[in-house]
């Protein structure tokens, strides 16, 4: 069954690429000039971290908000937490599990989400934590039968799709390894925050905010990626209430569309001390100007509910974007950032993902931190781990045990010294 679905996904991707004229040829990458990280809009050179923080960083945040991901509303909505289960003997006694219902409300309407946490028992006191969304429900990340289904399961589940079955995404969540190495983990199904279909916007948390009008969307209004980023910050708000969690050591890990959201969350919310992008590709770590693999036009067509409307004006005109993705990565400085690619994941443009991490370097150097030194890609399975990290592994678009090993090593380096 799984192989059958794998084959279908592969065929669909091939057909989409053929239809959409996708470039996979490095020699056809156009010559491009990246927008300058360290030159302010008024032409001034940025030479200090103060100037970066006061002048250039806010300018770039504004551009990403108004031109790409949409603006995160400043208003707040109420969030209540209800602990649904707590088990001190989860994972054969190695961990304490917790399931917590988040109830978002604006007074008239409520939306619920479900957080699943595992906290190591062996380590006493506060522990660092990985935050990350799962794609198919908390129950898909583990065989633990006490783990509940996502509140929007009935709305988003593809009928008979094996990935939605209990435990079918366990390979993407190295819970054993994470717990053994002394980290907690907190995950939520991303559909709980914004069910990933344009027609389900009314079921998203976006619909709770003041001014929400499904018939009238402002060109810079936030969409799904903005909402997912917002939701991960709400997970952090909750973690701040948890006595076992070390809130100075929060990492966020996002895969693919969630890698895009993780980078945007990390750019906006400085409580994320490590930001990890796993195969995030177009609209995530990959440089738009390379036009390699998925492009702005393709992503806006296939996922019209991910980016703000303003972003559509850059379809087939990436060179006119006032930003590129190295600047998104630089917004995370001086906090740590890690970008990962997979060799066969050409759709996500591994080289473009690497180059973004590389070109974020000038801002890390401004802080006296270690950036990626060379624009030559590291060999397969040879991670680079300074303050900016990168690896490329063999295989497909996925999150693997190997990826987690690297993220844990990177976190050890920055959280345990
Ligand atoms: C693809 C999309 C990518 C990536 C991926 C995923 O279909 O084109 O941008 O986000 O989905 O999230 O798995």
XYZ file of N, CA and C in Angstrom, residues 206-318:
339
model
N -6.687 31.831 11.523
C -6.756 33.130 10.847
C -8.172 33.713 10.971
N -9.163 32.823 10.933
C -10.567 33.258 10.957
C -10.988 33.799 12.323
N -10.118 33.671 13.326
C -10.476 34.169 14.658
C -10.076 35.629 14.858
N -9.254 36.124 13.948
C -8.693 37.469 14.171
C -9.624 38.568 13.679
N -9.529 39.683 14.374
C -10.344 40.842 14.038
C -10.128 41.246 12.580
N -11.188 41.573 11.905
C -11.071 42.028 10.521
C -11.104 40.889 9.513
N -11.194 39.656 9.979
C -11.206 38.516 9.044
C -12.425 38.592 8.142
N -12.178 38.586 6.837
C -13.269 38.644 5.885
C -12.893 37.743 4.703
N -13.522 36.563 4.627
C -13.118 35.609 3.589
C -13.300 36.153 2.174
N -14.168 37.129 2.014
C -14.442 37.671 0.665
C -13.472 38.778 0.282
N -12.705 39.214 1.250
C -11.924 40.408 1.010
C -10.560 40.259 1.682
N -9.606 39.741 0.927
C -8.284 39.466 1.511
C -7.311 40.562 1.077
N -6.699 41.208 2.046
C -5.750 42.284 1.715
C -4.496 41.689 1.072
N -3.845 42.449 0.178
C -2.676 41.910 -0.539
C -1.525 41.500 0.378
N -1.461 42.094 1.571
C -0.374 41.717 2.487
C -0.920 40.926 3.680
N -2.098 40.368 3.522
C -2.692 39.613 4.637
C -2.019 38.246 4.793
N -1.898 37.812 6.015
C -1.220 36.525 6.245
C -2.054 35.379 5.720
N -1.339 34.297 5.422
C -1.984 33.088 4.922
C -1.467 31.907 5.739
N -1.474 30.726 5.132
C -1.175 29.522 5.919
C 0.239 29.524 6.527
N 1.247 29.882 5.748
C 2.615 29.811 6.313
C 2.725 30.764 7.500
N 2.140 31.953 7.352
C 2.152 32.914 8.458
C 1.438 32.350 9.679
N 0.324 31.683 9.442
C -0.451 31.120 10.553
C 0.324 29.990 11.238
N 0.955 29.132 10.426
C 1.734 28.043 11.047
C 2.875 28.613 11.895
N 3.527 29.648 11.378
C 4.616 30.272 12.151
C 4.057 30.821 13.469
N 2.930 31.497 13.386
C 2.267 32.045 14.588
C 1.978 30.919 15.576
N 1.448 29.805 15.064
C 1.087 28.668 15.931
C 2.300 28.119 16.668
N 3.459 28.094 16.012
C 4.617 27.549 16.729
C 5.034 28.482 17.869
N 4.787 29.760 17.700
C 5.055 30.671 18.825
C 4.080 30.437 19.980
N 2.878 30.007 19.641
C 1.907 29.712 20.717
C 2.337 28.447 21.481
N 3.007 27.536 20.775
C 3.541 26.360 21.478
C 4.603 26.831 22.472
N 5.426 27.797 22.048
C 6.448 28.325 22.963
C 5.785 28.991 24.177
N 4.701 29.739 23.943
C 4.002 30.364 25.091
C 3.635 29.289 26.115
N 3.147 28.163 25.593
C 2.762 27.089 26.509
C 3.993 26.507 27.207
N 5.055 26.286 26.447
C 6.266 25.698 27.046
C 6.793 26.570 28.180
N 6.567 27.856 28.064
C 7.020 28.775 29.125
C 6.280 28.523 30.444
N 5.173 27.812 30.392
C 4.453 27.489 31.632
C 4.914 26.146 32.221
N 5.830 25.471 31.530
C 6.200 24.109 31.919
C 7.508 24.078 32.696
N 7.454 23.578 33.917
C 8.667 23.685 34.737
C 9.821 22.786 34.290
N 9.514 21.725 33.525
C 10.614 20.859 33.068
C 11.336 21.400 31.822
N 10.790 22.449 31.237
C 11.369 22.928 29.975
C 12.306 24.118 30.196
N 13.490 24.011 29.586
C 14.444 25.106 29.636
C 14.148 26.052 28.461
N 13.515 27.164 28.777
C 13.046 28.047 27.696
C 14.148 28.853 27.040
N 15.370 28.741 27.568
C 16.485 29.354 26.852
C 17.046 28.386 25.816
N 16.453 27.203 25.755
C 16.983 26.184 24.836
C 15.865 25.556 24.018
N 15.226 26.401 23.239
C 14.136 25.912 22.400
C 14.600 25.886 20.947
N 14.491 24.707 20.339
C 14.820 24.568 18.914
C 13.519 24.314 18.164
N 13.432 24.815 16.950
C 12.287 24.487 16.111
C 12.802 23.742 14.890
N 12.132 22.645 14.549
C 12.513 21.863 13.372
C 11.294 21.758 12.474
N 11.458 22.142 11.209
C 10.340 22.029 10.278
C 10.780 21.373 8.983
N 9.934 20.479 8.500
C 10.231 19.792 7.248
C 9.395 20.387 6.118
N 10.053 20.638 5.008
C 9.364 21.010 3.773
C 8.498 22.254 3.959
N 7.164 22.178 3.748
C 6.359 23.392 3.937
C 6.492 23.880 5.382
N 6.744 22.960 6.288
C 6.949 23.373 7.677
C 8.356 23.900 7.915
N 9.283 23.575 7.002
C 10.615 24.203 7.051
C 10.482 25.679 6.693
N 9.618 25.971 5.726
C 9.371 27.371 5.343
C 8.798 28.111 6.566
N 7.782 27.483 7.182
C 7.130 28.121 8.336
C 8.107 28.266 9.509
N 8.987 27.271 9.679
C 9.942 27.332 10.799
C 10.900 28.510 10.610
N 11.356 28.718 9.383
C 12.276 29.845 9.141
C 11.568 31.177 9.394
N 10.318 31.251 8.958
C 9.565 32.500 9.166
C 9.283 32.699 10.663
N 8.990 31.609 11.369
C 8.781 31.694 12.823
C 10.073 32.135 13.503
N 11.180 31.542 13.083
C 12.471 31.857 13.688
C 12.881 33.304 13.427
N 12.518 33.799 12.239
C 12.851 35.190 11.908
C 12.094 36.145 12.832
N 10.869 35.790 13.183
C 10.030 36.720 13.951
C 10.142 36.549 15.465
N 10.334 35.319 15.906
C 10.242 35.037 17.345
C 11.617 34.614 17.872
N 12.222 35.521 18.636
C 13.607 35.286 19.068
C 13.711 34.261 20.191
N 12.589 33.754 20.638
C 12.652 32.689 21.643
C 13.133 31.373 21.028
N 13.055 31.255 19.699
C 13.627 30.059 19.049
C 15.123 30.267 18.946
N 15.884 29.490 19.719
C 17.337 29.707 19.759
C 18.069 28.906 18.696
N 17.419 27.836 18.216
C 17.953 27.106 17.063
C 16.797 26.938 16.090
N 17.070 27.225 14.822
C 16.023 27.082 13.804
C 16.536 26.101 12.755
N 15.755 25.057 12.506
C 16.206 24.008 11.590
C 15.235 23.877 10.421
N 15.799 24.008 9.238
C 15.009 23.855 8.020
C 15.391 22.548 7.363
N 14.458 21.607 7.308
C 14.717 20.315 6.673
C 14.041 20.308 5.298
N 14.818 20.298 4.255
C 14.292 20.215 2.870
C 13.189 21.241 2.613
N 13.405 22.490 3.023
C 12.305 23.466 2.939
C 12.098 24.033 1.542
N 13.119 24.010 0.708
C 12.969 24.365 -0.712
C 12.410 25.749 -0.983
N 11.589 25.803 -2.036
C 11.037 27.071 -2.534
C 10.197 27.783 -1.464
N 10.524 29.036 -1.211
C 9.799 29.778 -0.168
C 10.321 29.463 1.216
N 11.325 28.569 1.274
C 12.009 28.242 2.533
C 13.446 28.685 2.386
N 14.373 27.709 2.404
C 15.778 28.105 2.340
C 16.266 28.378 0.916
N 15.625 27.805 -0.105
C 16.205 27.906 -1.454
C 16.144 29.333 -2.013
N 17.222 29.717 -2.694
C 17.266 31.055 -3.313
C 16.302 31.110 -4.491
N 15.404 32.077 -4.485
C 14.435 32.210 -5.582
C 15.107 32.487 -6.916
N 16.169 33.310 -6.866
C 16.764 33.776 -8.116
C 17.410 32.678 -8.937
N 17.621 31.507 -8.352
C 18.194 30.404 -9.132
C 17.155 29.751 -10.053
N 15.884 29.915 -9.740
C 14.808 29.327 -10.549
C 15.081 27.862 -10.884
N 15.519 27.134 -9.889
C 15.862 25.718 -10.057
C 14.834 24.916 -9.276
N 14.225 23.907 -9.912
C 13.168 23.154 -9.212
C 11.913 24.004 -9.102
N 11.247 23.913 -7.979
C 9.991 24.657 -7.786
C 10.250 26.178 -7.802
N 9.368 26.912 -8.447
C 9.540 28.371 -8.556
C 8.349 29.095 -7.927
N 8.459 30.423 -7.871
C 7.369 31.235 -7.295
C 6.055 30.974 -8.037
N 6.113 30.963 -9.381
C 4.872 30.780 -10.159
C 4.238 29.423 -9.841
N 5.066 28.394 -9.747
C 4.532 27.040 -9.510
C 3.918 26.955 -8.110
N 4.627 27.476 -7.134
C 4.151 27.331 -5.749
C 2.882 28.164 -5.541
N 2.826 29.339 -6.147
C 1.625 30.173 -6.001
C 0.421 29.547 -6.701
N 0.699 28.818 -7.767
C -0.410 28.168 -8.494
C -0.913 26.949 -7.693
N 0.029 26.123 -7.244
C -0.388 24.885 -6.570
C -0.853 25.113 -5.130
N -0.340 26.148 -4.507
C -0.688 26.410 -3.097
C -1.078 27.884 -2.926
N -2.221 28.271 -3.480
C -2.585 29.698 -3.468
C -2.829 30.249 -2.069
N -2.914 29.370 -1.087
C -3.224 29.808 0.288
C -1.989 29.842 1.185
N -0.790 29.724 0.622
C 0.404 29.706 1.480
C 1.008 31.094 1.696
N 1.093 31.855 0.614
C 1.787 33.157 0.687
C 0.767 34.281 0.519
N 1.172 35.499 0.834
C 0.229 36.614 0.678
C 0.066 36.937 -0.812
N -0.998 37.642 -1.114
C -1.309 37.922 -2.529
C -0.229 38.739 -3.223
N 0.388 39.642 -2.491
C 1.465 40.446 -3.086
C 2.550 39.591 -3.719
N 2.745 38.424 -3.155
C 3.847 37.577 -3.602
C 3.656 37.126 -5.058
N 2.399 37.106 -5.509
C 2.130 36.610 -6.871
C 2.742 37.493 -7.957
N 3.003 38.760 -7.608
C 3.569 39.641 -8.642
C 4.993 39.239 -9.040
N 5.583 38.308 -8.261
C 6.951 37.882 -8.583
C 6.977 36.582 -9.384
N 5.807 36.067 -9.738
C 5.751 34.867 -10.577
C 6.551 35.105 -11.855
N 7.510 34.227 -12.119
C 8.386 34.339 -13.294
C 9.193 35.645 -13.324
N 9.210 36.336 -12.191
C 10.000 37.589 -12.129
C 10.777 37.621 -10.818
N 11.369 36.490 -10.492
C 12.078 36.390 -9.201
C 13.139 37.461 -9.047
